[in-house]
Short mmCIF file of C-alpha atoms and ligand atoms in Angstrom, two decimals:
data_model
loop_
_atom_site.label_atom_id
_atom_site.label_comp_id
_atom_site.label_asym_id
_atom_site.label_seq_id
_atom_site.Cartn_x
_atom_site.Cartn_y
_atom_site.Cartn_z
CA MET A 294 17.43 -12.41 -8.07
CA LYS A 295 14.09 -10.97 -6.97
CA ARG A 296 13.20 -7.76 -8.82
CA VAL A 297 10.70 -5.11 -7.81
CA GLU A 298 8.69 -5.80 -11.00
CA ASP A 299 8.23 -9.51 -10.32
CA ASP A 300 5.10 -9.00 -8.18
CA ILE A 301 3.38 -6.49 -10.51
CA ALA A 302 0.37 -7.78 -12.48
CA TYR A 303 0.26 -4.83 -14.87
CA THR A 304 1.17 -1.15 -15.34
CA LEU A 305 -1.67 1.20 -14.49
CA ILE A 306 0.11 4.54 -15.14
CA SER A 307 3.38 4.73 -17.09
CA GLN A 308 6.43 6.88 -16.36
CA GLN A 309 5.67 9.07 -19.37
CA GLU A 310 2.06 9.64 -18.28
CA ILE A 311 3.26 10.58 -14.77
CA TYR A 312 5.92 12.92 -16.18
CA ASP A 313 3.45 14.79 -18.40
CA LYS A 314 0.76 15.14 -15.75
CA VAL A 315 3.12 16.21 -12.95
CA HIS A 316 4.44 19.02 -15.20
CA GLU A 317 0.88 20.14 -15.95
CA VAL A 318 -0.10 20.22 -12.26
CA GLY A 319 3.18 21.97 -11.32
CA ARG A 320 2.50 24.72 -13.84
CA LYS A 321 -1.05 25.17 -12.55
CA ILE A 322 0.11 25.45 -8.92
CA SER A 323 2.77 27.99 -9.96
CA GLU A 324 0.06 30.16 -11.54
CA ASP A 325 -2.42 29.80 -8.69
CA PHE A 326 0.09 30.55 -5.89
CA GLU A 327 2.11 33.28 -7.58
CA GLY A 328 3.10 35.88 -4.95
CA LYS A 329 1.80 33.73 -2.06
CA GLU A 330 5.05 32.00 -1.05
CA PRO A 331 3.31 28.70 -0.17
CA VAL A 332 4.67 26.04 2.15
CA PHE A 333 4.64 22.59 0.55
CA VAL A 334 4.05 20.01 3.26
CA GLY A 335 4.83 16.46 2.14
CA VAL A 336 3.12 13.62 3.97
CA LEU A 337 5.80 10.98 4.45
CA LYS A 338 6.71 8.52 3.23
CA GLY A 339 4.45 8.02 0.21
CA CYS A 340 4.89 11.59 -1.07
CA PHE A 341 8.65 11.52 -1.55
CA MET A 342 8.96 10.71 -5.25
CA PHE A 343 5.93 12.70 -6.38
CA MET A 344 6.97 15.71 -4.31
CA ALA A 345 10.53 15.67 -5.62
CA ASP A 346 9.23 15.73 -9.21
CA LEU A 347 6.37 18.16 -8.59
CA ILE A 348 8.34 20.90 -6.84
CA ARG A 349 10.85 20.92 -9.69
CA CYS A 350 7.94 21.92 -11.92
CA VAL A 351 6.96 24.79 -9.60
CA ASN A 352 8.85 27.97 -10.42
CA ILE A 353 7.57 30.33 -7.71
CA SER A 354 9.21 31.11 -4.38
CA SER A 355 8.11 28.49 -1.80
CA GLU A 356 9.23 26.42 1.19
CA ILE A 357 9.32 22.68 1.84
CA GLU A 358 8.34 20.87 5.05
CA PHE A 359 7.40 17.31 5.95
CA MET A 360 4.97 15.58 8.25
CA ALA A 361 4.72 11.89 9.00
CA VAL A 362 1.51 10.12 9.92
CA SER A 363 0.55 6.50 10.29
CA SER A 364 -2.90 5.22 9.57
CA TYR A 365 -2.42 2.13 7.56
CA SER A 366 -1.07 -1.38 7.70
CA GLY A 367 -1.40 -3.83 4.81
CA THR A 368 -4.18 -2.95 2.37
CA ASN A 369 -6.80 -1.81 4.87
CA SER A 370 -6.95 1.46 6.78
CA THR A 371 -7.20 1.11 10.54
CA GLY A 372 -9.17 4.37 10.55
CA ALA A 373 -6.89 5.82 13.24
CA VAL A 374 -4.41 8.57 12.40
CA ARG A 375 -1.31 9.28 14.45
CA ILE A 376 1.08 12.20 13.93
CA ASN A 377 4.65 10.85 14.04
CA LYS A 378 6.37 14.03 12.85
CA ASP A 379 4.83 17.47 13.14
CA LEU A 380 5.70 20.91 11.67
CA LYS A 381 8.06 22.96 13.80
CA GLY A 382 7.62 26.43 12.30
CA ASP A 383 4.67 28.81 12.69
CA ILE A 384 2.16 28.46 9.85
CA ASN A 385 -0.15 31.27 10.96
CA GLY A 386 -1.15 33.27 7.87
CA ARG A 387 0.75 30.96 5.48
CA HIS A 388 -0.62 29.13 2.43
CA ILE A 389 -0.17 25.41 3.08
CA ILE A 390 -0.13 22.89 0.23
CA LEU A 391 -0.35 19.30 1.50
CA ILE A 392 1.22 16.71 -0.82
CA GLU A 393 0.00 13.11 -0.58
CA ASP A 394 0.48 9.98 -2.63
CA ILE A 395 -3.16 8.87 -2.65
CA LEU A 396 -6.53 10.05 -1.41
CA ASP A 397 -8.33 6.83 -0.51
CA SER A 398 -10.87 6.83 2.35
CA GLY A 399 -9.81 10.44 2.96
CA VAL A 400 -9.48 9.80 6.71
CA THR A 401 -5.79 10.80 6.80
CA LEU A 402 -6.07 14.07 4.87
CA ASN A 403 -9.33 15.06 6.53
CA TYR A 404 -7.66 14.64 9.92
CA LEU A 405 -4.48 16.47 8.83
CA LYS A 406 -6.33 19.38 7.29
CA ASN A 407 -8.43 19.93 10.43
CA TYR A 408 -5.33 19.50 12.59
CA LEU A 409 -3.48 22.24 10.68
CA MET A 410 -6.48 24.61 10.40
CA VAL A 411 -6.36 25.12 14.17
CA ARG A 412 -3.05 27.00 13.66
CA GLU A 413 -4.85 29.51 11.43
CA PRO A 414 -2.95 29.27 8.14
CA ALA A 415 -4.20 31.51 5.30
CA SER A 416 -5.29 28.36 3.43
CA VAL A 417 -4.78 24.59 3.28
CA SER A 418 -4.87 23.02 -0.19
CA ILE A 419 -4.46 19.37 -1.10
CA VAL A 420 -2.40 17.94 -3.95
CA THR A 421 -2.52 14.21 -4.48
CA LEU A 422 -0.92 12.03 -7.11
CA LEU A 423 -3.81 9.56 -7.09
CA ASP A 424 -7.48 9.83 -6.19
CA LYS A 425 -9.57 6.73 -5.48
CA PRO A 426 -13.03 8.32 -5.15
CA ALA A 427 -14.89 4.99 -4.87
CA ARG A 428 -13.47 4.47 -1.37
CA ARG A 429 -14.11 7.93 0.10
CA LYS A 430 -15.48 7.99 3.66
CA ALA A 431 -14.44 11.44 4.90
CA PRO A 432 -15.81 14.71 3.43
CA ILE A 433 -12.63 15.76 1.65
CA TYR A 434 -11.54 16.40 -1.94
CA ALA A 435 -8.27 17.16 -3.70
CA ASP A 436 -7.70 20.70 -4.98
CA TYR A 437 -5.21 19.20 -7.46
CA PHE A 438 -4.83 15.57 -8.47
CA CYS A 439 -2.97 13.82 -11.24
CA PHE A 440 -4.96 10.62 -11.81
CA ASP A 441 -8.21 8.94 -10.79
CA VAL A 442 -7.61 5.26 -10.05
CA PRO A 443 -10.06 2.35 -9.79
CA ASP A 444 -10.61 0.53 -6.51
CA GLU A 445 -7.49 -1.61 -6.72
CA PHE A 446 -4.42 -1.69 -4.52
CA VAL A 447 -1.66 0.14 -6.38
CA VAL A 448 2.08 0.46 -5.69
CA GLY A 449 5.11 2.26 -7.07
CA TYR A 450 6.33 5.85 -7.50
CA GLY A 451 6.40 6.19 -3.70
CA LEU A 452 3.40 4.02 -2.83
CA ASP A 453 4.08 0.87 -0.86
CA TYR A 454 2.65 -2.44 0.20
CA ASN A 455 4.13 -3.27 3.61
CA GLU A 456 6.99 -0.82 2.89
CA LYS A 457 8.01 -2.43 -0.40
CA TYR A 458 7.61 -1.42 -4.08
CA ARG A 459 8.12 2.33 -3.42
CA ASN A 460 11.06 2.35 -5.86
CA LEU A 461 9.03 1.07 -8.83
CA PRO A 462 9.25 4.04 -11.27
CA TYR A 463 5.59 3.78 -12.41
CA ILE A 464 2.20 2.92 -10.85
CA GLY A 465 1.37 -0.77 -10.99
CA VAL A 466 -1.24 -3.17 -9.67
CA LEU A 467 0.08 -5.94 -7.42
CA LYS A 468 -0.55 -9.56 -8.27
CA PRO A 469 -3.46 -10.66 -6.03
CA GLU A 470 -1.49 -13.59 -4.59
CA ILE A 471 0.92 -11.10 -2.98
CA TYR A 472 -1.65 -9.72 -0.57
CA SER A 473 -4.15 -12.58 -0.29
P1 IMP B 1290 -6.78 7.24 3.45
O1 IMP B 1290 -6.63 7.82 4.83
O2 IMP B 1290 -7.70 6.04 3.44
O3 IMP B 1290 -7.19 8.26 2.41
O4 IMP B 1290 -5.40 6.60 3.01
C1 IMP B 1290 -4.25 7.26 3.15
C2 IMP B 1290 -3.04 6.38 2.98
O5 IMP B 1290 -3.33 5.01 2.73
C3 IMP B 1290 -2.24 6.81 1.77
O6 IMP B 1290 -1.40 7.90 2.09
C4 IMP B 1290 -1.47 5.56 1.45
O7 IMP B 1290 -0.29 5.51 2.23
C5 IMP B 1290 -2.38 4.45 1.86
N1 IMP B 1290 -3.07 3.84 0.69
C6 IMP B 1290 -4.36 3.92 0.35
N2 IMP B 1290 -4.63 3.24 -0.77
C7 IMP B 1290 -3.46 2.73 -1.19
C8 IMP B 1290 -3.05 1.94 -2.34
O8 IMP B 1290 -3.83 1.56 -3.23
N3 IMP B 1290 -1.74 1.62 -2.40
C9 IMP B 1290 -0.82 2.01 -1.47
N4 IMP B 1290 -1.15 2.75 -0.40
C10 IMP B 1290 -2.45 3.11 -0.26
MG1 MG B 1291 0.93 7.39 2.62
#
């Protein structure tokens, strides 16, 4: 039987480390957005596990929406961003909190942020589970992030390689032979 862990070289961030950090960030967001009724906008599919855990650590009144974009195939960004699922409701005057799995080149979130700003929300903030600053190309930063990661291709806790490994419950580094 092939298991999801078979292709993982090593654990980069454990379940316990994720749990602790997500609670910390959830508490911070609850304080910062108290009384603002923010709209959490998850960027599918990578956000799903992180978002589910994070919003359970947020105790203020808020709403949940999703967007879907594609910009990536394999381990290299194509640089092009396409909106596959957009927001339906009006976001004019609302506080938007974008939730992503990883901020890599920044091309995706830079595009999304500018795309949403046109609709004149009160603010657009970015929350990302992982930040890979070494690879940044676009002028964008995370308002909240859980972990800095080195320039290695990581999977698990929502992050995929060719749609697999999303169900790994921690963040791991793939064995190089898997993607070479
Ligand atoms: P960016 O536009 O280069 O910042 O990349 C955005 C998307 O690329 C993320 O939402 C991920 O889906 C994907 N991505 C970037 N780096 C990794 C990685 O190390 N593992 C898995 N997916 C990644
Ligand atoms: Mg993604």
